[in-house]
Amino acid sequence: MQTANVNHQHQFKSKRQFKIWEKQQKENAAKRLNRALYANQSPFRYAERVYKSRVISDSDLREIVDFSNLANNTIQVQDNIVQAPLKHDLGTLSNVFGHVPHRSKYALIMKNVPGLIVIPNAFSPHAQRQLVKHCLKDYAKPPHTSNLDGHYHVPKDGIWPLYEQEAKGQLVQGDANYYIPVKTVQQDENDMYPTAIEDTSDDTLSVASSMYSDISGKSTRVASSPTQMLKKQRWVTLGYQYHWGTKKYNLDDPIPIPHAISDLMKAVATATEDIGCQEAEVPWKNQYKGADFKPEAGIINFYQLQSTLMGHVDQSEINMEAPLISMSLGHACIYLIGGNTRDTKPIPLKLNSGDMIVMTAIARRAYHGVPRILENTLPDYMLPENVDDEDWKMYGEYMKTTRINLNIRQVFPK
């Protein structure tokens, strides 16, 4: 587990400033480890604070479930994990997963997290890089909306092509399309693009505050370069567009889910049919059929190293019986999953690039969140210096500070 701090020294004008900042970080970490300061919080909020810290105690580290190497876990954690055979080999259902030698024919489930299915390392390195490219270049543009749309006129081809031109020196300050213009009429607070919101018991607003408020504040709403805009991009919605103010989907203007994403998500739904665990604390079985699963809405989250996603429940879909399927690309994260209230102590999982999780049955209504992105966990096959693909260089540089999560759900009943 990577717990070291990021080297931020280059951000400061002097060593003295860096030392002061470093001291403050250590003091803040020590406060977070002082559990007496927040012992009255709910178990989920408590865990969020623990695992958000850049300094995690050994006892808390031992609780994190690592699916990449089961032997790395404690005996107690190992005894809690069960292998469940997939109904189909993923590679036979979709070529989006790429060629993975010795691909596992099993999913992993945990006795103390009913309804959650984990498929580690589901994609080949090449397939993961292709998905990263699609998320940044092909999917992050109109008609799909993002957190930027409330404040900026996002170009029809998205931000990435301009970012590439800027990085190559083909687009420079002074060019007509160098700056992304600000909208003259800002979206109000009830619209789908939230601004800064303090921590609240409202799950939707909490999520908006923790993950999506990077463009909040009038001082930041200025015309920005492509590089600046890419750093502000936090999410993109696929399929039915979600309205943060009403907590509902815009059902009047359906947008098809990209074919490759729809294809792989239906494959996962099919391969995980009938998986369950009678030994679980609450016996369960995934009875949703892959043939009935229709990918209709989704979100691409672009996490930077300091990003978090506060605990919430996804419950805006009319169909709450269909699984919610999610994949990770880039840096690893700590993922918390609990019960149907914040009063259930969550289980911390380490999700790596290429991992998929499927929330079925009771887990579909479970609180979950991401308190921490783990620094220095980008796989070697994503580092630009290790990939013999000139086109990947720019994507690889971006991924050095990024985790991408793409999740898909079905909105309507089957």
Short mmCIF file of C-alpha atoms in Angstrom, two decimals:
data_model
loop_
_atom_site.label_atom_id
_atom_site.label_comp_id
_atom_site.label_asym_id
_atom_site.label_seq_id
_atom_site.Cartn_x
_atom_site.Cartn_y
_atom_site.Cartn_z
CA MET A 1 0.00 0.00 0.00
CA GLN A 2 1.36 3.39 -0.98
CA THR A 3 1.04 5.91 1.85
CA ALA A 4 3.90 8.28 1.09
CA ASN A 5 3.16 11.93 0.49
CA VAL A 6 3.46 13.38 -2.99
CA ASN A 7 6.54 15.49 -3.61
CA HIS A 8 5.04 18.98 -3.71
CA GLN A 9 8.31 20.83 -3.33
CA HIS A 10 8.26 22.22 -6.86
CA GLN A 11 5.11 24.19 -5.97
CA PHE A 12 6.93 26.44 -3.50
CA LYS A 13 9.31 29.36 -4.02
CA SER A 14 11.63 28.37 -1.20
CA LYS A 15 12.60 25.40 0.93
CA ARG A 16 11.34 27.29 3.98
CA GLN A 17 7.83 27.55 2.51
CA PHE A 18 7.91 23.87 1.70
CA LYS A 19 9.02 22.97 5.23
CA ILE A 20 6.18 25.02 6.72
CA TRP A 21 3.68 23.32 4.42
CA GLU A 22 5.14 19.91 5.24
CA LYS A 23 4.86 20.59 8.97
CA GLN A 24 1.23 21.65 8.57
CA GLN A 25 0.48 18.46 6.66
CA LYS A 26 1.97 16.33 9.44
CA GLU A 27 0.01 18.24 12.10
CA ASN A 28 -3.23 17.81 10.18
CA ALA A 29 -2.52 14.11 9.70
CA ALA A 30 -1.90 13.72 13.43
CA LYS A 31 -5.24 15.38 14.15
CA ARG A 32 -7.01 13.01 11.78
CA LEU A 33 -5.41 10.07 13.58
CA ASN A 34 -6.71 11.40 16.91
CA ARG A 35 -9.96 9.49 16.81
CA ALA A 36 -11.30 11.23 19.90
CA LEU A 37 -11.81 14.37 17.79
CA TYR A 38 -14.46 12.72 15.61
CA ALA A 39 -15.56 9.66 17.56
CA ASN A 40 -19.16 10.93 17.62
CA GLN A 41 -19.47 10.83 13.85
CA SER A 42 -21.24 8.00 12.03
CA PRO A 43 -19.07 4.95 11.25
CA PHE A 44 -19.03 5.84 7.56
CA ARG A 45 -17.95 9.45 8.11
CA TYR A 46 -15.40 8.22 10.64
CA ALA A 47 -13.89 5.82 8.09
CA GLU A 48 -13.81 8.57 5.46
CA ARG A 49 -11.66 10.70 7.73
CA VAL A 50 -9.37 7.80 8.59
CA TYR A 51 -8.67 6.80 5.00
CA LYS A 52 -8.55 10.31 3.61
CA SER A 53 -5.43 10.89 5.70
CA ARG A 54 -2.02 10.80 4.04
CA VAL A 55 -0.82 8.95 7.14
CA ILE A 56 -2.80 5.77 7.85
CA SER A 57 -2.14 3.67 10.92
CA ASP A 58 -0.92 0.09 10.55
CA SER A 59 -4.13 -1.28 12.06
CA ASP A 60 -6.26 0.61 9.53
CA LEU A 61 -3.98 -0.44 6.67
CA ARG A 62 -4.49 -4.09 7.61
CA GLU A 63 -8.24 -3.71 7.12
CA ILE A 64 -7.91 -2.71 3.45
CA VAL A 65 -8.85 -5.58 1.14
CA ASP A 66 -6.30 -6.03 -1.67
CA PHE A 67 -7.67 -8.14 -4.53
CA SER A 68 -4.52 -7.96 -6.66
CA ASN A 69 -2.69 -10.38 -4.39
CA LEU A 70 -4.87 -12.19 -1.93
CA ALA A 71 -1.86 -13.36 0.08
CA ASN A 72 -1.17 -9.70 0.96
CA ASN A 73 -4.27 -9.66 3.14
CA THR A 74 -4.56 -10.71 6.75
CA ILE A 75 -5.81 -14.21 7.51
CA GLN A 76 -9.12 -12.72 8.67
CA VAL A 77 -9.58 -10.88 5.36
CA GLN A 78 -8.54 -13.95 3.33
CA ASP A 79 -11.07 -16.11 5.17
CA ASN A 80 -13.77 -13.59 4.28
CA ILE A 81 -13.11 -13.70 0.50
CA VAL A 82 -14.81 -16.32 -1.67
CA GLN A 83 -14.08 -17.16 -5.31
CA ALA A 84 -17.19 -17.39 -7.46
CA PRO A 85 -16.97 -18.81 -11.00
CA LEU A 86 -18.04 -16.43 -13.76
CA LYS A 87 -20.83 -17.80 -15.88
CA HIS A 88 -18.90 -16.87 -19.05
CA ASP A 89 -15.34 -15.88 -19.93
CA LEU A 90 -15.42 -12.10 -20.42
CA GLY A 91 -13.17 -12.34 -23.48
CA THR A 92 -15.72 -14.49 -25.28
CA LEU A 93 -18.47 -11.93 -24.69
CA SER A 94 -16.65 -8.76 -25.76
CA ASN A 95 -13.34 -7.93 -27.45
CA VAL A 96 -13.18 -4.63 -25.51
CA PHE A 97 -11.41 -6.48 -22.67
CA GLY A 98 -8.46 -7.30 -24.92
CA HIS A 99 -6.26 -10.37 -24.75
CA VAL A 100 -5.46 -11.23 -21.14
CA PRO A 101 -3.34 -14.40 -20.79
CA HIS A 102 -4.56 -16.55 -17.91
CA ARG A 103 -7.59 -14.30 -17.40
CA SER A 104 -9.34 -15.30 -14.19
CA LYS A 105 -12.51 -17.28 -14.63
CA TYR A 106 -13.57 -16.24 -11.15
CA ALA A 107 -15.02 -13.20 -9.48
CA LEU A 108 -14.35 -12.41 -5.84
CA ILE A 109 -17.04 -11.80 -3.25
CA MET A 110 -16.91 -11.09 0.47
CA LYS A 111 -19.04 -12.67 3.13
CA ASN A 112 -19.44 -9.36 4.96
CA VAL A 113 -20.43 -7.29 1.88
CA PRO A 114 -23.57 -8.92 0.46
CA GLY A 115 -24.23 -8.19 -3.20
CA LEU A 116 -20.80 -6.86 -4.16
CA ILE A 117 -18.90 -8.67 -6.95
CA VAL A 118 -15.29 -7.79 -7.78
CA ILE A 119 -13.55 -8.82 -11.02
CA PRO A 120 -9.83 -8.00 -10.66
CA ASN A 121 -7.65 -7.22 -13.67
CA ALA A 122 -10.42 -7.66 -16.23
CA PHE A 123 -8.67 -5.77 -19.06
CA SER A 124 -5.40 -6.15 -20.91
CA PRO A 125 -2.93 -3.22 -20.60
CA HIS A 126 -3.60 -2.25 -24.22
CA ALA A 127 -7.37 -2.33 -23.66
CA GLN A 128 -7.00 -0.10 -20.60
CA ARG A 129 -4.99 2.46 -22.56
CA GLN A 130 -7.60 2.45 -25.32
CA LEU A 131 -10.36 3.05 -22.79
CA VAL A 132 -8.42 5.97 -21.30
CA LYS A 133 -8.12 7.51 -24.76
CA HIS A 134 -11.84 7.10 -25.39
CA CYS A 135 -12.77 8.64 -22.02
CA LEU A 136 -10.62 11.72 -22.62
CA LYS A 137 -11.04 12.29 -26.33
CA ASP A 138 -14.21 10.62 -27.59
CA TYR A 139 -16.65 10.60 -24.67
CA ALA A 140 -15.77 13.90 -22.96
CA LYS A 141 -17.46 16.12 -25.52
CA PRO A 142 -20.98 17.17 -26.53
CA PRO A 143 -23.65 15.92 -26.48
CA HIS A 144 -22.30 14.46 -23.22
CA THR A 145 -22.27 17.17 -20.55
CA SER A 146 -19.66 17.75 -17.85
CA ASN A 147 -19.08 19.86 -14.76
CA LEU A 148 -17.57 22.48 -17.10
CA ASP A 149 -20.75 23.08 -19.07
CA GLY A 150 -22.41 25.20 -16.40
CA HIS A 151 -19.74 27.88 -16.70
CA TYR A 152 -17.91 27.46 -20.01
CA HIS A 153 -18.69 27.07 -23.70
CA VAL A 154 -17.16 23.63 -24.17
CA PRO A 155 -16.04 23.17 -27.82
CA LYS A 156 -17.94 20.62 -29.92
CA ASP A 157 -14.84 18.38 -30.00
CA GLY A 158 -14.22 18.71 -26.26
CA ILE A 159 -11.11 19.90 -24.43
CA TRP A 160 -8.62 17.14 -25.31
CA PRO A 161 -7.90 18.11 -28.97
CA LEU A 162 -7.09 21.67 -27.90
CA TYR A 163 -4.94 20.34 -25.06
CA GLU A 164 -2.98 18.25 -27.56
CA GLN A 165 -2.49 21.26 -29.84
CA GLU A 166 -1.32 23.40 -26.93
CA ALA A 167 1.14 20.73 -25.74
CA LYS A 168 2.59 20.44 -29.26
CA GLY A 169 2.92 24.21 -29.65
CA GLN A 170 0.29 24.30 -32.38
CA LEU A 171 -2.01 26.43 -30.22
CA VAL A 172 -0.52 29.35 -28.30
CA GLN A 173 -1.68 32.27 -26.22
CA GLY A 174 -3.03 34.90 -28.57
CA ASP A 175 -4.72 32.43 -30.93
CA ALA A 176 -8.44 33.00 -31.35
CA ASN A 177 -9.47 29.64 -29.84
CA TYR A 178 -6.76 29.43 -27.17
CA TYR A 179 -9.05 30.42 -24.27
CA ILE A 180 -12.27 28.56 -23.50
CA PRO A 181 -14.87 31.35 -23.09
CA VAL A 182 -16.97 31.77 -19.97
CA LYS A 183 -20.76 31.76 -20.27
CA THR A 184 -22.21 35.22 -19.72
CA VAL A 185 -25.21 33.78 -17.88
CA GLN A 186 -24.13 31.39 -15.13
CA GLN A 187 -26.26 28.40 -14.18
CA ASP A 188 -28.12 28.95 -10.93
CA GLU A 189 -27.66 26.85 -7.82
CA ASN A 190 -30.59 24.60 -8.68
CA ASP A 191 -29.14 23.56 -12.00
CA MET A 192 -27.21 20.41 -12.80
CA TYR A 193 -23.75 21.89 -12.29
CA PRO A 194 -23.23 22.46 -8.55
CA THR A 195 -20.85 24.99 -7.07
CA ALA A 196 -19.17 24.83 -3.65
CA ILE A 197 -21.39 23.27 -1.00
CA GLU A 198 -20.43 22.59 2.57
CA ASP A 199 -20.65 19.06 3.96
CA THR A 200 -24.31 18.23 4.41
CA SER A 201 -26.59 15.32 5.15
CA ASP A 202 -27.88 15.61 1.57
CA ASP A 203 -25.96 12.87 -0.27
CA THR A 204 -26.21 14.48 -3.69
CA LEU A 205 -24.90 17.82 -2.47
CA SER A 206 -22.16 16.13 -0.45
CA VAL A 207 -20.96 14.30 -3.54
CA ALA A 208 -21.09 17.51 -5.53
CA SER A 209 -19.05 19.30 -2.89
CA SER A 210 -16.39 16.63 -2.53
CA MET A 211 -15.78 15.83 -6.17
CA TYR A 212 -17.18 18.51 -8.41
CA SER A 213 -16.60 21.97 -6.93
CA ASP A 214 -13.23 22.76 -8.54
CA ILE A 215 -14.76 25.44 -10.76
CA SER A 216 -16.76 27.07 -7.99
CA GLY A 217 -16.16 30.63 -6.91
CA LYS A 218 -16.40 33.68 -9.15
CA SER A 219 -12.65 34.23 -9.09
CA THR A 220 -12.07 31.00 -11.01
CA ARG A 221 -14.74 31.60 -13.61
CA VAL A 222 -12.47 33.21 -16.13
CA ALA A 223 -11.55 32.24 -19.66
CA SER A 224 -9.08 29.36 -19.35
CA SER A 225 -6.46 27.65 -21.47
CA PRO A 226 -6.96 24.01 -22.55
CA THR A 227 -4.46 22.82 -19.92
CA GLN A 228 -6.27 24.72 -17.18
CA MET A 229 -9.62 23.41 -18.35
CA LEU A 230 -8.48 19.80 -18.39
CA LYS A 231 -7.41 20.13 -14.75
CA LYS A 232 -10.92 21.39 -13.92
CA GLN A 233 -12.73 18.57 -15.71
CA ARG A 234 -14.14 16.29 -13.03
CA TRP A 235 -17.02 14.38 -14.58
CA VAL A 236 -18.80 13.63 -17.82
CA THR A 237 -22.28 12.11 -18.04
CA LEU A 238 -23.15 9.42 -20.58
CA GLY A 239 -26.56 8.35 -21.79
CA TYR A 240 -29.45 10.01 -19.95
CA GLN A 241 -28.08 13.26 -18.51
CA TYR A 242 -28.35 13.65 -14.74
CA HIS A 243 -29.74 16.83 -13.16
CA TRP A 244 -28.03 17.56 -9.83
CA GLY A 245 -30.67 20.07 -8.71
CA THR A 246 -33.69 17.78 -9.04
CA LYS A 247 -31.73 14.52 -8.56
CA LYS A 248 -33.43 13.19 -11.67
CA TYR A 249 -32.47 12.23 -15.20
CA ASN A 250 -33.47 14.24 -18.23
CA LEU A 251 -35.60 11.57 -19.88
CA ASP A 252 -36.67 13.78 -22.78
CA ASP A 253 -33.37 13.66 -24.64
CA PRO A 254 -31.82 10.18 -24.56
CA ILE A 255 -28.22 9.87 -25.74
CA PRO A 256 -27.00 6.38 -26.66
CA ILE A 257 -24.25 4.92 -24.46
CA PRO A 258 -21.07 4.50 -26.57
CA HIS A 259 -21.13 1.08 -28.20
CA ALA A 260 -17.83 -0.17 -26.72
CA ILE A 261 -18.97 0.74 -23.19
CA SER A 262 -22.41 -0.77 -23.67
CA ASP A 263 -20.83 -3.92 -25.08
CA LEU A 264 -18.45 -4.52 -22.16
CA MET A 265 -21.00 -3.66 -19.48
CA LYS A 266 -23.55 -6.10 -20.90
CA ALA A 267 -20.78 -8.69 -20.97
CA VAL A 268 -20.12 -8.17 -17.26
CA ALA A 269 -23.84 -8.36 -16.44
CA THR A 270 -24.03 -11.65 -18.34
CA ALA A 271 -20.87 -13.15 -16.82
CA THR A 272 -22.01 -12.41 -13.25
CA GLU A 273 -25.47 -13.96 -13.52
CA ASP A 274 -26.38 -16.22 -10.58
CA ILE A 275 -23.27 -15.33 -8.56
CA GLY A 276 -24.06 -15.20 -4.87
CA CYS A 277 -23.03 -16.38 -1.43
CA GLN A 278 -25.10 -18.43 0.96
CA GLU A 279 -22.32 -18.07 3.55
CA ALA A 280 -22.68 -14.30 3.64
CA GLU A 281 -23.98 -12.46 6.68
CA VAL A 282 -27.07 -11.89 4.53
CA PRO A 283 -27.35 -14.71 1.95
CA TRP A 284 -27.78 -13.33 -1.56
CA LYS A 285 -27.74 -14.13 -5.26
CA ASN A 286 -27.49 -11.93 -8.35
CA GLN A 287 -30.67 -12.90 -10.16
CA TYR A 288 -30.57 -10.14 -12.78
CA LYS A 289 -30.06 -11.60 -16.25
CA GLY A 290 -27.50 -10.14 -18.61
CA ALA A 291 -30.04 -10.29 -21.44
CA ASP A 292 -32.22 -7.86 -19.46
CA PHE A 293 -29.43 -5.40 -18.68
CA LYS A 294 -29.57 -2.25 -20.80
CA PRO A 295 -26.84 0.39 -20.23
CA GLU A 296 -28.74 3.67 -20.23
CA ALA A 297 -26.80 6.16 -18.09
CA GLY A 298 -23.34 6.58 -16.67
CA ILE A 299 -20.67 8.89 -15.32
CA ILE A 300 -16.98 9.17 -16.07
CA ASN A 301 -15.19 10.52 -12.98
CA PHE A 302 -11.76 12.10 -13.44
CA TYR A 303 -10.04 11.97 -10.04
CA GLN A 304 -6.86 13.91 -9.37
CA LEU A 305 -4.54 12.84 -6.55
CA GLN A 306 -6.27 15.08 -4.01
CA SER A 307 -9.83 14.24 -5.14
CA THR A 308 -12.39 12.50 -2.95
CA LEU A 309 -15.94 11.28 -3.45
CA MET A 310 -18.04 11.40 -0.31
CA GLY A 311 -20.25 8.52 0.74
CA HIS A 312 -23.58 8.33 -1.04
CA VAL A 313 -26.20 5.96 -2.45
CA ASP A 314 -27.06 5.91 -6.16
CA GLN A 315 -30.84 5.75 -6.12
CA SER A 316 -32.13 8.05 -8.87
CA GLU A 317 -32.76 5.19 -11.28
CA ILE A 318 -36.31 3.87 -11.68
CA ASN A 319 -34.81 0.40 -11.92
CA MET A 320 -32.97 -0.34 -8.68
CA GLU A 321 -32.85 -4.09 -9.31
CA ALA A 322 -30.35 -3.95 -12.19
CA PRO A 323 -26.67 -3.97 -11.20
CA LEU A 324 -24.49 -0.88 -11.14
CA ILE A 325 -21.24 -1.73 -12.93
CA SER A 326 -18.02 0.24 -12.51
CA MET A 327 -14.43 0.05 -13.76
CA SER A 328 -11.17 1.67 -12.65
CA LEU A 329 -8.35 3.01 -14.83
CA GLY A 330 -5.07 4.58 -13.74
CA HIS A 331 -4.12 5.15 -10.12
CA ALA A 332 -5.47 2.85 -7.44
CA CYS A 333 -7.89 4.13 -4.81
CA ILE A 334 -9.36 3.26 -1.45
CA TYR A 335 -13.04 2.49 -1.94
CA LEU A 336 -15.41 2.30 1.01
CA ILE A 337 -18.61 0.27 0.90
CA GLY A 338 -21.00 -0.01 3.83
CA GLY A 339 -24.69 -0.67 4.38
CA ASN A 340 -27.92 1.17 3.66
CA THR A 341 -27.19 3.80 6.31
CA ARG A 342 -24.04 5.60 7.43
CA ASP A 343 -24.31 3.74 10.72
CA THR A 344 -22.81 0.61 9.18
CA LYS A 345 -19.02 0.46 9.39
CA PRO A 346 -17.74 0.36 5.79
CA ILE A 347 -15.19 -2.07 4.39
CA PRO A 348 -12.15 -0.44 2.73
CA LEU A 349 -11.12 -1.95 -0.60
CA LYS A 350 -8.12 -1.21 -2.79
CA LEU A 351 -9.24 -0.93 -6.41
CA ASN A 352 -6.53 -1.11 -9.06
CA SER A 353 -6.44 -0.20 -12.72
CA GLY A 354 -8.42 -2.75 -14.71
CA ASP A 355 -10.61 -3.84 -11.79
CA MET A 356 -14.39 -3.96 -12.10
CA ILE A 357 -17.01 -3.95 -9.37
CA VAL A 358 -20.64 -4.97 -9.76
CA MET A 359 -23.14 -3.74 -7.16
CA THR A 360 -26.07 -6.16 -7.12
CA ALA A 361 -28.88 -7.11 -4.76
CA ILE A 362 -28.51 -5.41 -1.36
CA ALA A 363 -25.23 -3.72 -2.38
CA ARG A 364 -27.13 -1.67 -4.96
CA ARG A 365 -28.43 0.46 -2.08
CA ALA A 366 -25.21 0.55 -0.07
CA TYR A 367 -23.34 3.70 0.89
CA HIS A 368 -20.03 3.92 -0.94
CA GLY A 369 -17.35 6.50 -1.62
CA VAL A 370 -13.70 7.17 -2.45
CA PRO A 371 -11.82 8.98 0.35
CA ARG A 372 -8.36 8.56 -1.14
CA ILE A 373 -6.48 8.22 -4.42
CA LEU A 374 -3.20 6.39 -3.82
CA GLU A 375 -0.13 8.20 -5.13
CA ASN A 376 2.50 6.42 -7.18
CA THR A 377 0.22 3.49 -8.07
CA LEU A 378 -0.06 4.12 -11.81
CA PRO A 379 0.75 0.78 -13.50
CA ASP A 380 4.02 0.58 -15.43
CA TYR A 381 2.08 -0.13 -18.61
CA MET A 382 0.53 3.33 -18.40
CA LEU A 383 3.72 5.28 -17.81
CA PRO A 384 4.53 7.16 -21.04
CA GLU A 385 8.22 6.21 -20.87
CA ASN A 386 7.32 2.51 -20.81
CA VAL A 387 4.89 2.42 -23.74
CA ASP A 388 6.13 2.17 -27.32
CA ASP A 389 3.29 4.30 -28.67
CA GLU A 390 3.96 7.94 -29.48
CA ASP A 391 0.25 8.69 -29.37
CA TRP A 392 0.11 7.46 -25.76
CA LYS A 393 2.78 9.87 -24.45
CA MET A 394 0.39 12.72 -23.77
CA TYR A 395 -2.27 10.47 -22.26
CA GLY A 396 0.35 8.82 -20.08
CA GLU A 397 1.55 12.17 -18.74
CA TYR A 398 -2.02 13.09 -17.84
CA MET A 399 -2.57 9.74 -16.13
CA LYS A 400 0.45 10.30 -13.85
CA THR A 401 -1.89 12.32 -11.63
CA THR A 402 -5.23 10.74 -12.44
CA ARG A 403 -7.66 7.91 -11.76
CA ILE A 404 -10.59 7.44 -14.13
CA ASN A 405 -13.73 5.67 -13.03
CA LEU A 406 -16.51 4.83 -15.46
CA ASN A 407 -19.78 3.53 -14.07
CA ILE A 408 -22.95 2.47 -15.87
CA ARG A 409 -26.47 1.82 -14.69
CA GLN A 410 -29.88 0.93 -16.15
CA VAL A 411 -32.54 3.61 -15.65
CA PHE A 412 -35.78 1.92 -16.70
CA PRO A 413 -37.29 -1.44 -15.70
CA LYS A 414 -36.47 -4.38 -17.93
#
